[in-house]
Amino acid sequence: MTKPAHTRPCRTAPATAAITQFLRRLAVGLGVFMGGLITGPVMAQDATQNAVAGPPSAIDFYRHPQMGQVRLSPTGRRLALALSAGERVALAVLDLEGGSPPKVVAHYSDADVRNFAWVGEDRLIYSLINLQRGSGDQDFAPGLFAVRADGSSQRALVNTRNDFVRVATNIRNRALEWNHILLHVPETEDADANEIIVGKMSFNNLGELTAVVPMRLNVDNVSLQSLGEGIPDHAARWLFNRRGQPRVVSTLSQQGKVSVFRRTADDQDWKLLATMPAQARSWIPEDIDESDGLYVSVPEGPAGTSVLKRFDFKTGKPATESLVSTPGFDFNGDLIHDRAGAVLGMRVTTDALATVWFDKRLAAWQAEADKALPGRINRIDCRRCRDNDPVLLINSWSDRHPGELFILRPTRTTARWDRIGALRKEIDPRHMATLDLHRVATRDGLEIPVWITLPTPVAADPAASASKSAPRPAVVLVHGGPWANSGAWHWRADAQFLASRGYVVIEPEFRGSTGFGARHFRAGFKQWGLAMQDDVADALKWAVEKGMVDPKRVCIAGASYGGYAALMGPIRYPDLYRCAVSWVGVSEPALMMQSSGWSDFSDEARRFSWPELVGDPVKDAALLADASALRQAKRLKIPVLMAYGALDRRVPLEQGERMRAALTDAGNAPEWVVYPEEGHGWLREANRVDFARRMETFLARHLK
């Protein structure tokens, strides 16, 4: 392992008392509410992070964080924050130069700020969501809104769909229809900057996305200038340079193929660079630099792990030389630019996020942050990076710490460090579990990454074992997708919650998971319920052999594909598991390929992707029958907890209802819950907490 070193009317003012109190505490902590900056200990804890008796409550793990997104303005003079205070998430701006008190600039009585970005130094744009409604009970057309940094000139740029936010009609004047999405914000420090790039989405008669056309939008008067002249058919995935000029676009998959086009500043036409199979691309566009050079990721070597290369337009192929290689992992990273477009460094995620700075001063400041905050990942965002008074925003986290934010002014002799606060104040890192990545050999010789979360004696029941290394009950937690992965080294709510109840948590990156090379990904083709399930079992057996886990007290759990694996695991391996927890889980893979107005899978996916990834419904009918948990429900003998969202369009409720009926007919009726307003996962805090408590009770009944 590469171990990390480290709408009712909208209201903008006055804010609720809860938000005002939060901002006042925040301002005092930064020393800016009354004036000059103060110096304090970097590692100060929130008052709530004292020793606690017993494990934290489920709500501490599953409530929305006190702070969400935090972004420095282009000059670094202001800090915008999404704050959870009271019952809603509001957008606030803090003047880091001490010129004015904090200001709530966007606050709604029936909506929450979702994402936001700076447009120049004096404007913010943001989208909305209603976190008090379920994930299926809103259309996730979040709209787009603009506001000045002082809270004035609020207006709607893009309307929400179905008016899920009943904002004042005066800010909806002239707003675009809901089918426009934010694509890019040109980088500038200009206080008068007023242009962004949005994309107009087009759909066919089945409601499937067919194209995204870029347009330049003036946020002052909501006027549009199309950038779509001559664009290729089905163009959708855009790369822009710093000035907001479209330079590279990839098409949506058509007949199982994807095309990539490029246009230069001197060329009016889009030129085809390549057409590739959607599931076996020879390269993928990643980024554009200040000279409009293209960076691409390319699979290489026996494992097919992708590396970063420049694209050679003369040869029409990626360059021979690799710029970044991350053995064992696909390239996953970003170039870090200054406002002029110069590349300052590279941020890359393998098993953990790491930053390589090309700029010597930033490298030294990174070293200072890592020394001050040891054992954490310390992500730096810089403004005025090459000036005399740079401003650095540091997001610091670990496997045990959900995250903490600091401002560092590295060239100052006093008041260099200021703590903003913790993202989740209720979580005490001292009581959290450790997370490590291991490499485990499967029965057929493939090596798979496996994450192990080990509860600490404080986090778990101290009476359960006198030794931290003694075998414990375990939960095998299988990620969804399955063409995804569990993520990098960081605090994970599900795993930490389970560990706080005394369980070892095993999260295998089984074959078919992405991020570990083409060979690992392709090894999962047509392996639902087969080798993919064997990998999950092999990860558990490895943990048992290492003495971490009591083999007689193991449950398997997961959502979506993970929910499928939780149902299929005890069918394939009846002696390994004592119980199963499946939420929004597939029970019959073949049903996913049937055309349905209720499913959100596209016709393209059903015709081309799914037959290759899972199995052809005609040619592979026998394989799909063997992969059906529904058809083998009689073999599932252990206790099962199942949960679904009534409005789920990814895995419709029918999948669960059929499995429930089959288990009941077999004499093994599952524990069952349906959340009426949810879709493919739980958005409402109350539902997340309710399900966590149900799972806690269920596991305790069968594993302790």
XYZ file of C-alpha atoms in Angstrom:
704
model
C 0.000 0.000 0.000
C 1.092 3.542 -0.706
C 0.179 4.748 2.780
C -0.748 8.429 2.793
C 1.582 10.591 4.789
C -0.906 12.445 5.781
C -40.899 28.213 -3.269
C -41.818 30.245 -0.526
C -40.214 33.606 -0.858
C -36.450 33.393 -0.841
C -34.638 35.104 1.992
C -31.183 36.562 1.793
C -31.280 38.683 4.963
C -31.797 38.556 7.800
C -30.690 34.957 8.176
C -32.114 32.607 10.734
C -30.759 32.930 14.233
C -28.986 29.597 13.874
C -27.058 30.745 10.810
C -26.218 34.080 12.382
C -24.859 32.331 15.480
C -22.806 29.966 13.360
C -21.291 32.789 11.347
C -20.498 34.795 14.449
C -18.630 31.834 15.939
C -16.876 31.301 12.612
C -15.843 34.932 12.391
C -14.505 34.987 15.948
C -12.492 31.871 15.187
C -10.947 33.600 12.193
C -10.502 36.881 14.011
C -12.262 38.878 11.303
C -15.641 39.738 12.797
C -14.257 42.668 14.779
C -11.118 43.282 12.768
C -7.559 41.980 12.661
C -6.550 38.369 12.335
C -5.686 36.356 15.398
C -3.202 33.559 15.867
C -4.315 30.346 17.524
C -3.234 26.736 17.799
C -3.614 24.928 14.502
C -4.857 21.730 16.084
C -7.586 23.251 18.260
C -10.647 21.032 18.545
C -14.286 22.063 18.430
C -15.863 22.279 21.866
C -18.098 19.362 20.971
C -15.122 17.074 20.364
C -14.606 15.955 23.924
C -14.478 12.431 25.199
C -17.803 10.699 24.791
C -19.332 7.735 26.582
C -20.220 4.927 24.204
C -20.367 5.009 20.397
C -21.656 8.095 18.604
C -25.303 8.230 17.609
C -26.299 7.192 14.099
C -27.324 10.754 13.376
C -23.728 11.905 13.877
C -22.680 9.771 10.911
C -25.594 10.447 8.583
C -26.642 14.053 9.086
C -25.557 16.558 6.481
C -22.176 18.091 7.404
C -22.047 21.490 9.088
C -19.893 22.753 6.247
C -20.086 21.533 2.682
C -18.300 23.220 -0.187
C -15.814 25.963 0.661
C -14.206 28.054 -2.080
C -11.748 30.910 -2.146
C -12.578 33.798 -4.437
C -10.181 34.301 -7.382
C -8.101 36.857 -5.463
C -8.298 35.013 -2.158
C -9.875 37.986 -0.403
C -13.157 36.199 0.255
C -14.281 32.751 1.269
C -17.644 31.307 0.228
C -19.126 28.535 2.377
C -22.136 26.253 2.195
C -23.287 26.071 5.811
C -25.740 23.688 7.402
C -27.403 25.647 10.169
C -30.947 25.264 11.337
C -32.848 23.137 8.854
C -31.334 24.369 5.610
C -28.005 24.751 3.811
C -27.255 28.395 3.060
C -24.519 30.162 1.116
C -22.393 32.665 3.026
C -19.400 34.863 2.184
C -16.629 35.726 4.621
C -14.317 38.692 4.037
C -10.831 37.365 4.823
C -9.317 40.834 4.796
C -11.439 41.897 7.761
C -13.366 44.542 5.921
C -16.879 43.415 6.803
C -18.743 40.813 8.876
C -19.835 37.490 7.344
C -22.818 37.723 5.039
C -25.490 35.168 4.176
C -26.029 35.738 0.468
C -28.472 32.927 -0.398
C -30.889 31.287 2.010
C -34.205 29.574 1.241
C -36.990 28.311 3.409
C -37.663 25.314 1.167
C -34.375 24.557 -0.568
C -30.686 24.025 0.086
C -27.642 25.323 -1.711
C -26.125 22.406 -3.588
C -23.041 23.505 -5.543
C -21.527 26.918 -6.165
C -18.668 28.679 -7.931
C -17.159 32.144 -8.157
C -17.632 34.155 -11.345
C -14.824 36.643 -11.069
C -14.274 38.297 -7.706
C -17.729 39.689 -7.055
C -20.296 37.105 -8.170
C -21.346 33.619 -7.205
C -23.476 31.122 -9.065
C -25.147 28.198 -7.333
C -27.650 25.399 -7.791
C -30.323 24.133 -5.411
C -31.664 20.897 -4.013
C -34.321 20.087 -1.432
C -32.617 17.906 1.171
C -35.864 17.470 3.086
C -37.381 15.560 0.194
C -36.297 12.142 -0.985
C -33.947 11.419 -3.858
C -36.795 10.184 -6.042
C -39.180 12.975 -5.128
C -37.379 15.641 -7.147
C -36.139 15.744 -10.709
C -32.588 16.860 -9.992
C -32.852 19.735 -12.394
C -31.185 21.991 -9.825
C -31.468 25.271 -11.702
C -28.763 27.914 -11.598
C -28.798 31.196 -9.693
C -26.499 34.195 -9.390
C -25.847 36.613 -6.562
C -23.318 39.324 -5.728
C -20.832 38.689 -2.931
C -22.691 41.208 -0.775
C -26.018 39.381 -1.253
C -27.459 41.811 -3.781
C -28.644 41.311 -7.368
C -29.935 37.803 -6.839
C -31.468 36.319 -9.968
C -32.362 32.983 -11.529
C -30.306 32.013 -14.568
C -31.825 28.557 -15.119
C -35.171 27.534 -13.690
C -35.664 24.367 -11.677
C -37.980 21.744 -13.107
C -41.485 21.411 -11.666
C -40.786 24.386 -9.381
C -39.528 22.200 -6.554
C -38.252 25.467 -5.115
C -40.953 28.098 -4.943
C -38.638 31.080 -5.078
C -39.870 34.611 -5.548
C -41.039 35.167 -9.108
C -39.069 38.382 -9.494
C -35.759 36.478 -9.614
C -37.093 34.058 -12.252
C -37.523 36.773 -14.826
C -36.023 35.735 -18.159
C -34.430 32.602 -16.722
C -33.585 29.739 -19.079
C -35.485 26.474 -19.097
C -34.417 23.669 -16.740
C -32.553 21.742 -19.461
C -29.490 24.008 -19.236
C -26.542 22.919 -17.082
C -23.323 24.598 -16.014
C -20.344 23.425 -18.070
C -17.514 25.839 -17.296
C -16.598 29.068 -15.506
C -13.823 31.064 -17.226
C -10.988 31.856 -14.840
C -10.543 35.541 -14.056
C -10.043 37.861 -11.093
C -12.077 40.601 -12.754
C -14.725 41.913 -10.356
C -16.940 42.686 -13.357
C -16.712 39.212 -14.880
C -20.189 38.172 -15.914
C -19.961 35.237 -18.315
C -20.181 31.498 -17.810
C -20.624 28.533 -20.148
C -23.830 26.519 -19.942
C -24.938 23.538 -21.980
C -28.373 23.084 -23.497
C -29.365 19.427 -23.221
C -31.432 17.788 -25.953
C -33.442 14.596 -25.481
C -35.174 12.064 -27.715
C -38.790 10.959 -27.360
C -37.724 8.411 -24.728
C -36.260 11.142 -22.568
C -32.686 10.037 -23.283
C -29.906 12.603 -23.614
C -28.815 13.090 -27.244
C -26.535 16.163 -27.148
C -25.243 19.070 -25.055
C -24.736 22.357 -26.916
C -22.431 24.907 -25.220
C -23.554 28.529 -24.868
C -21.983 31.613 -23.366
C -24.363 33.075 -20.772
C -24.284 36.640 -19.451
C -25.273 36.425 -15.777
C -26.373 40.083 -15.673
C -28.999 40.008 -18.395
C -29.319 36.238 -19.095
C -28.430 36.732 -22.754
C -27.015 33.774 -24.684
C -24.395 33.340 -27.384
C -24.261 29.893 -28.929
C -20.903 28.162 -29.183
C -22.421 25.229 -31.004
C -21.941 26.187 -34.631
C -20.830 23.165 -36.623
C -20.535 20.858 -33.623
C -20.617 17.088 -34.252
C -23.799 15.103 -33.769
C -24.294 13.796 -30.221
C -21.552 16.041 -28.818
C -21.857 16.048 -25.033
C -18.625 15.944 -23.015
C -16.710 19.186 -23.388
C -13.240 20.444 -22.501
C -12.669 24.206 -22.390
C -9.519 26.259 -22.026
C -9.170 28.806 -19.191
C -10.906 31.477 -21.274
C -13.960 29.329 -21.784
C -13.353 28.417 -25.415
C -14.449 24.878 -26.357
C -11.509 22.920 -27.686
C -12.297 19.180 -27.380
C -15.571 17.267 -27.273
C -16.504 13.596 -26.965
C -19.773 12.237 -28.261
C -22.264 10.081 -26.452
C -21.932 6.402 -27.229
C -23.544 5.511 -30.551
C -23.751 1.883 -31.623
C -21.216 1.138 -28.901
C -18.663 3.691 -30.169
C -17.449 7.102 -28.994
C -15.829 9.814 -31.134
C -13.533 12.670 -30.072
C -13.253 15.965 -31.975
C -11.033 19.040 -31.683
C -11.202 22.637 -32.889
C -8.401 25.209 -32.654
C -8.569 29.003 -32.439
C -7.635 29.194 -36.143
C -10.082 26.585 -37.347
C -13.822 26.896 -37.820
C -14.407 23.176 -38.250
C -14.368 20.382 -35.700
C -11.858 17.736 -36.756
C -12.219 14.088 -35.848
C -9.353 12.799 -33.710
C -10.560 9.235 -33.156
C -13.526 6.863 -32.975
C -13.196 4.108 -30.376
C -15.240 1.319 -28.762
C -17.006 2.769 -25.721
C -15.838 -0.059 -23.442
C -12.252 -0.236 -24.763
C -11.055 3.272 -25.523
C -7.428 3.645 -26.551
C -7.297 7.029 -24.812
C -9.582 9.441 -22.943
C -9.381 13.285 -22.965
C -8.482 14.632 -19.506
C -7.430 18.298 -19.595
C -6.412 21.341 -21.642
C -3.438 23.571 -20.807
C -2.878 27.299 -21.386
C -1.641 26.673 -24.950
C -4.642 24.456 -25.752
C -2.493 21.342 -25.504
C -4.478 18.193 -24.825
C -3.690 15.706 -22.058
C -5.092 12.187 -22.319
C -5.075 9.025 -20.226
C -3.839 5.913 -22.027
C -3.961 2.267 -20.860
C -0.528 0.666 -20.896
C 1.287 -2.478 -19.785
C -0.020 -5.961 -19.017
C -2.509 -4.635 -16.451
C -3.718 -1.866 -18.747
C -3.435 0.798 -16.058
C -3.804 4.232 -17.606
C -1.049 6.845 -17.621
C -1.161 10.549 -18.472
C 0.296 11.704 -21.795
C 0.204 14.711 -24.049
C -1.635 14.214 -27.303
C 0.486 14.681 -30.427
C -1.726 16.376 -32.991
C 0.877 15.847 -35.727
C 0.683 12.075 -35.449
C -2.919 11.997 -34.306
C -1.943 9.799 -31.352
C -0.867 10.151 -27.729
C 2.838 10.856 -27.315
C 5.169 7.995 -26.549
C 6.449 9.431 -23.282
C 4.302 9.202 -20.146
C 4.000 12.275 -17.942
C 2.395 10.595 -14.934
C 2.263 6.909 -14.063
C 0.625 5.442 -10.960
C 1.468 1.702 -10.858
C -1.453 -0.405 -9.727
C -3.925 2.398 -10.364
C -5.399 4.171 -13.365
C -4.423 7.809 -13.682
C -6.942 9.912 -11.795
C -5.890 13.504 -11.372
C -5.881 17.144 -12.379
C -3.409 19.747 -13.472
C -3.206 22.669 -11.038
C -3.075 26.010 -12.834
C -2.588 29.552 -11.690
C -4.935 32.238 -13.004
C -2.639 32.916 -15.948
C -2.861 29.262 -16.951
C 0.651 28.193 -15.937
C 0.832 24.674 -14.504
C 1.877 24.767 -10.840
C 1.531 21.097 -10.027
C -0.417 17.882 -10.369
C -3.011 16.403 -8.028
C -3.338 12.616 -8.315
C -5.467 10.048 -6.501
C -4.311 6.458 -6.110
C -5.270 4.837 -2.812
C -5.049 8.373 -1.421
C -4.831 11.874 -2.816
C -1.313 13.249 -3.319
C -0.054 16.526 -4.770
C 3.193 17.058 -6.639
C 4.104 20.739 -6.830
C 6.362 21.987 -9.613
C 6.471 25.391 -7.937
C 9.145 25.358 -5.198
C 7.321 27.731 -2.846
C 4.141 25.694 -2.985
C 6.129 22.522 -2.395
C 7.598 24.114 0.739
C 4.172 25.233 1.952
C 2.814 21.735 1.363
C 5.634 20.393 3.524
C 4.730 22.898 6.240
C 1.077 21.845 6.161
C 2.001 18.162 6.299
C 4.248 18.815 9.301
C 1.599 20.854 11.125
C -1.142 18.308 10.336
C 0.635 14.926 10.377
C -1.016 11.695 9.351
C -3.516 13.485 7.123
C -4.110 14.395 3.529
C -3.697 18.171 3.276
C -5.170 19.483 0.047
C -4.068 23.020 -0.825
C -5.956 25.492 -3.001
C -3.931 28.636 -3.620
C -4.756 32.204 -4.636
C -2.245 34.918 -5.414
C 0.136 31.964 -5.528
C 3.092 33.870 -6.952
C 2.424 37.219 -5.296
C 3.945 38.543 -2.094
C 0.895 37.704 0.031
C -0.550 34.365 -1.136
C -3.608 32.798 0.479
C -3.914 29.029 0.883
C -7.075 27.117 1.749
C -6.186 23.764 3.313
C -8.683 20.933 3.468
C -7.219 18.380 5.875
C -8.622 14.885 6.402
C -7.717 11.303 7.217
C -9.357 7.928 7.528
C -10.455 8.900 11.052
C -11.095 12.613 10.488
C -13.961 13.724 8.196
C -12.193 16.978 7.419
C -11.029 20.278 8.820
C -10.408 23.592 7.071
C -7.646 26.148 7.567
C -6.407 29.360 5.987
C -2.621 29.667 5.695
C -0.904 32.929 4.765
C 2.619 31.559 4.415
C 4.569 34.762 3.807
C 3.294 36.510 6.931
C 5.326 36.479 10.119
C 2.234 36.566 12.371
C -1.314 35.273 12.048
C -0.135 32.750 9.482
C -2.577 29.970 10.399
C -6.302 30.349 11.027
C -8.687 27.486 11.603
C -12.086 27.683 9.947
C -13.550 24.576 11.567
C -14.471 20.923 11.188
C -16.877 19.646 8.547
C -18.534 17.349 11.091
C -18.173 18.727 14.592
C -19.854 15.763 16.290
C -17.263 13.268 15.061
C -14.258 12.823 17.347
C -11.388 11.346 15.304
C -9.999 9.671 18.427
C -13.055 7.419 18.466
C -12.961 6.481 14.786
C -11.585 3.335 13.152
C -8.508 2.916 10.967
C -8.661 2.239 7.236
C -5.981 0.424 5.229
C -5.695 -0.957 1.720
C -4.325 -4.457 1.164
C -3.635 -6.505 -1.951
C -5.215 -9.948 -1.857
C -4.681 -12.854 -4.251
C -7.845 -14.517 -5.511
C -8.236 -18.219 -6.240
C -7.413 -17.738 -9.940
C -4.335 -15.587 -9.294
C -5.827 -12.137 -9.832
C -4.772 -9.582 -7.232
C -7.545 -7.376 -5.902
C -7.355 -4.366 -3.572
C -9.283 -4.804 -0.329
C -10.075 -2.039 2.153
C -10.157 -3.033 5.825
C -11.707 -0.792 8.467
C -10.636 -1.946 11.930
C -12.595 -0.706 14.930
C -10.611 0.725 17.801
C -11.283 -0.421 21.377
C -12.822 3.008 22.011
C -15.026 2.933 18.944
C -16.185 -0.609 19.592
C -17.501 -2.170 22.755
C -14.417 -2.404 25.045
C -15.887 -5.495 26.679
C -16.077 -7.322 23.377
C -12.388 -8.157 23.381
C -9.343 -7.428 25.479
C -7.184 -7.338 22.363
C -7.536 -5.066 19.363
C -6.246 -7.879 17.151
C -8.658 -10.562 18.398
C -11.101 -11.868 15.776
C -14.264 -9.772 15.622
C -17.609 -9.965 13.893
C -17.458 -8.508 10.402
C -19.524 -6.932 7.662
C -18.468 -7.447 4.049
C -19.573 -4.175 2.458
C -19.798 -4.439 -1.342
C -19.738 -1.238 -3.402
C -22.288 -0.401 -6.066
C -21.764 0.147 -9.753
C -20.346 -2.388 -10.144
C -18.248 -0.362 -12.583
C -17.032 1.955 -9.852
C -14.894 1.615 -6.719
C -15.008 2.303 -3.008
C -12.961 5.491 -3.270
C -9.701 6.611 -1.713
C -8.359 6.833 1.845
C -10.811 9.031 3.702
C -13.492 8.956 6.385
C -16.442 6.815 5.237
C -19.772 7.124 6.967
C -21.029 3.564 6.386
C -17.781 1.851 7.325
C -17.162 4.078 10.340
C -20.708 3.628 11.589
C -20.394 -0.145 11.394
C -16.936 -0.079 12.989
C -18.283 2.069 15.830
C -20.619 -0.837 16.576
C -17.687 -3.245 16.792
C -17.567 -4.732 13.285
C -14.549 -5.168 11.048
C -15.592 -3.800 7.648
C -14.245 -5.493 4.511
C -14.640 -3.603 1.223
C -13.264 -5.567 -1.750
C -12.432 -3.961 -5.077
C -13.577 -7.078 -6.927
C -12.892 -7.603 -10.633
C -15.007 -5.250 -12.720
C -14.225 -2.371 -10.364
C -12.785 0.651 -12.131
C -9.572 2.502 -11.376
C -7.224 -0.498 -11.281
C -6.505 -1.057 -14.944
C -8.258 -2.451 -17.990
C -7.364 -6.052 -17.120
C -9.037 -5.760 -13.706
C -12.081 -4.080 -15.248
C -12.499 -6.485 -18.143
C -12.030 -9.523 -15.903
C -15.484 -8.699 -14.551
C -17.256 -8.914 -17.908
C -20.155 -11.375 -17.682
C -19.127 -12.373 -14.152
C -22.115 -11.238 -12.076
C -22.624 -13.905 -9.418
C -19.560 -15.808 -10.647
C -15.923 -14.679 -10.372
C -17.009 -11.267 -9.082
C -18.757 -13.021 -6.219
C -15.760 -15.320 -5.719
C -13.557 -12.256 -5.223
C -15.815 -11.026 -2.433
C -15.635 -14.422 -0.752
C -11.845 -14.578 -1.186
C -11.440 -11.186 0.475
C -13.399 -12.446 3.476
C -11.407 -15.678 3.656
C -8.157 -13.673 3.595
C -9.324 -11.531 6.512
C -10.248 -14.661 8.439
C -6.834 -16.189 7.756
C -5.180 -12.997 9.029
C -7.004 -13.393 12.338
C -9.032 -10.203 11.940
C -12.456 -11.799 11.652
C -14.488 -14.399 13.482
C -15.650 -16.615 10.576
C -18.826 -17.585 12.422
C -20.035 -13.985 12.711
C -20.086 -12.394 9.266
C -22.822 -10.523 7.411
C -22.708 -9.299 3.807
C -24.215 -5.929 2.883
C -24.375 -3.440 0.042
C -26.436 -1.143 -2.150
C -27.339 -1.353 -5.849
C -24.892 -3.895 -7.305
C -23.656 -4.312 -3.745
C -27.238 -5.168 -2.802
C -27.228 -7.806 -5.535
C -23.953 -9.241 -4.189
C -25.470 -9.321 -0.696
C -28.313 -11.472 -2.022
C -26.152 -13.642 -4.259
C -23.300 -14.191 -1.783
C -25.235 -16.442 0.608
C -26.701 -18.328 -2.351
C -23.280 -19.114 -3.758
C -21.547 -19.460 -0.373
C -24.182 -20.481 2.201
C -21.589 -21.287 4.888
C -19.814 -17.894 4.839
C -22.551 -15.523 5.968
C -24.936 -15.356 8.915
C -27.124 -12.606 7.462
C -27.499 -10.231 4.512
C -28.474 -6.567 4.121
C -29.475 -5.406 0.641
C -30.723 -1.935 -0.213
C -31.806 -0.738 -3.672
C -30.350 -4.065 -4.809
C -30.727 -5.836 -8.139
C -32.320 -9.271 -7.822
C -32.725 -10.168 -11.504
C -30.002 -8.771 -13.832
C -31.952 -9.716 -16.954
C -34.738 -7.321 -15.954
C -32.287 -4.425 -16.191
C -32.015 -4.978 -19.943
C -35.725 -4.886 -20.643
C -37.031 -1.647 -22.091
C -39.217 0.155 -19.608
C -40.525 3.678 -19.296
C -39.739 3.431 -15.587
C -36.040 2.588 -15.957
C -33.434 5.330 -16.420
C -31.095 3.106 -18.468
C -30.782 4.306 -22.045
C -31.608 2.179 -25.044
C -27.930 2.494 -26.041
C -26.836 0.973 -22.713
C -29.332 -1.874 -22.967
C -28.357 -2.708 -26.551
C -24.591 -2.328 -26.412
C -23.112 -1.879 -22.927
C -25.117 -4.330 -20.834
C -24.817 -7.319 -23.211
C -21.031 -6.914 -23.169
C -20.692 -6.181 -19.462
C -23.331 -8.512 -18.000
C -24.523 -10.838 -20.745
C -26.555 -10.970 -23.920
C -30.203 -11.748 -23.057
C -30.390 -14.274 -25.904
C -26.879 -15.670 -26.362
C -26.129 -15.689 -22.635
C -29.575 -16.649 -21.354
C -28.223 -19.567 -19.322
C -25.490 -17.405 -17.772
C -28.020 -14.742 -16.794
C -30.288 -17.383 -15.277
C -27.410 -18.591 -13.119
C -26.733 -14.970 -12.098
C -30.311 -14.455 -10.926
C -30.772 -14.235 -7.179
C -34.516 -14.150 -7.774
C -34.589 -17.535 -9.494
C -32.485 -19.066 -6.708
C -34.285 -17.463 -3.771
C -35.004 -20.884 -2.217
C -31.268 -21.312 -1.641
C -31.057 -18.130 0.445
C -31.611 -19.531 3.936
C -30.208 -16.809 6.215
C -31.991 -13.722 7.627
C -32.253 -10.858 5.114
C -32.962 -7.137 5.496
C -34.132 -5.456 2.275
C -34.855 -1.771 1.603
C -35.916 0.130 -1.510
C -36.930 3.553 -2.713
C -40.446 3.563 -4.152
C -39.381 6.037 -6.853
C -36.131 4.324 -7.858
C -35.634 4.395 -11.629
C -32.218 2.726 -11.621
C -33.321 -0.420 -9.758
C -37.125 -0.218 -9.773
C -39.044 -1.362 -6.720
C -40.297 -4.331 -8.746
C -36.840 -5.914 -8.352
C -37.259 -5.935 -4.590
C -40.909 -6.881 -4.528
C -40.286 -9.965 -6.650
C -37.401 -11.052 -4.428
C -39.414 -10.434 -1.298
C -42.266 -12.555 -2.619
C -39.901 -15.364 -3.639
C -38.206 -15.411 -0.229
C -41.561 -15.343 1.541
C -42.819 -18.255 -0.571
C -39.640 -20.130 0.382
C -40.363 -19.592 4.089
C -37.703 -16.930 4.646
C -39.643 -13.663 4.646
C -37.163 -10.773 4.788
C -37.292 -7.726 6.993
C -38.609 -5.097 4.612
C -38.766 -1.329 4.337
C -39.742 0.999 1.497
C -39.088 4.745 1.629
C -41.932 6.264 -0.418
C -40.149 9.447 -1.552
C -36.680 8.019 -2.191
C -35.079 6.846 -5.399
C -31.752 5.066 -5.811
C -30.417 5.837 -2.345
C -31.483 7.832 0.675
C -31.284 11.617 0.484
C -33.421 12.614 3.467
C -31.453 12.672 6.691
C -34.299 11.018 8.582
C -34.311 8.078 6.165
C -30.544 7.621 6.320
C -30.654 7.567 10.111
C -33.682 5.265 10.157
C -32.033 2.747 7.862
C -28.761 2.854 9.807
C -30.620 2.070 13.010
C -32.528 -0.751 11.349
C -29.273 -2.206 10.084
C -27.633 -1.801 13.493
C -30.461 -3.697 15.207
C -30.506 -6.389 12.526
C -26.743 -6.993 12.684
C -26.678 -7.069 16.477
C -29.443 -9.667 16.490
C -27.527 -12.024 14.225
C -23.826 -11.345 14.874
C -23.506 -10.654 18.589
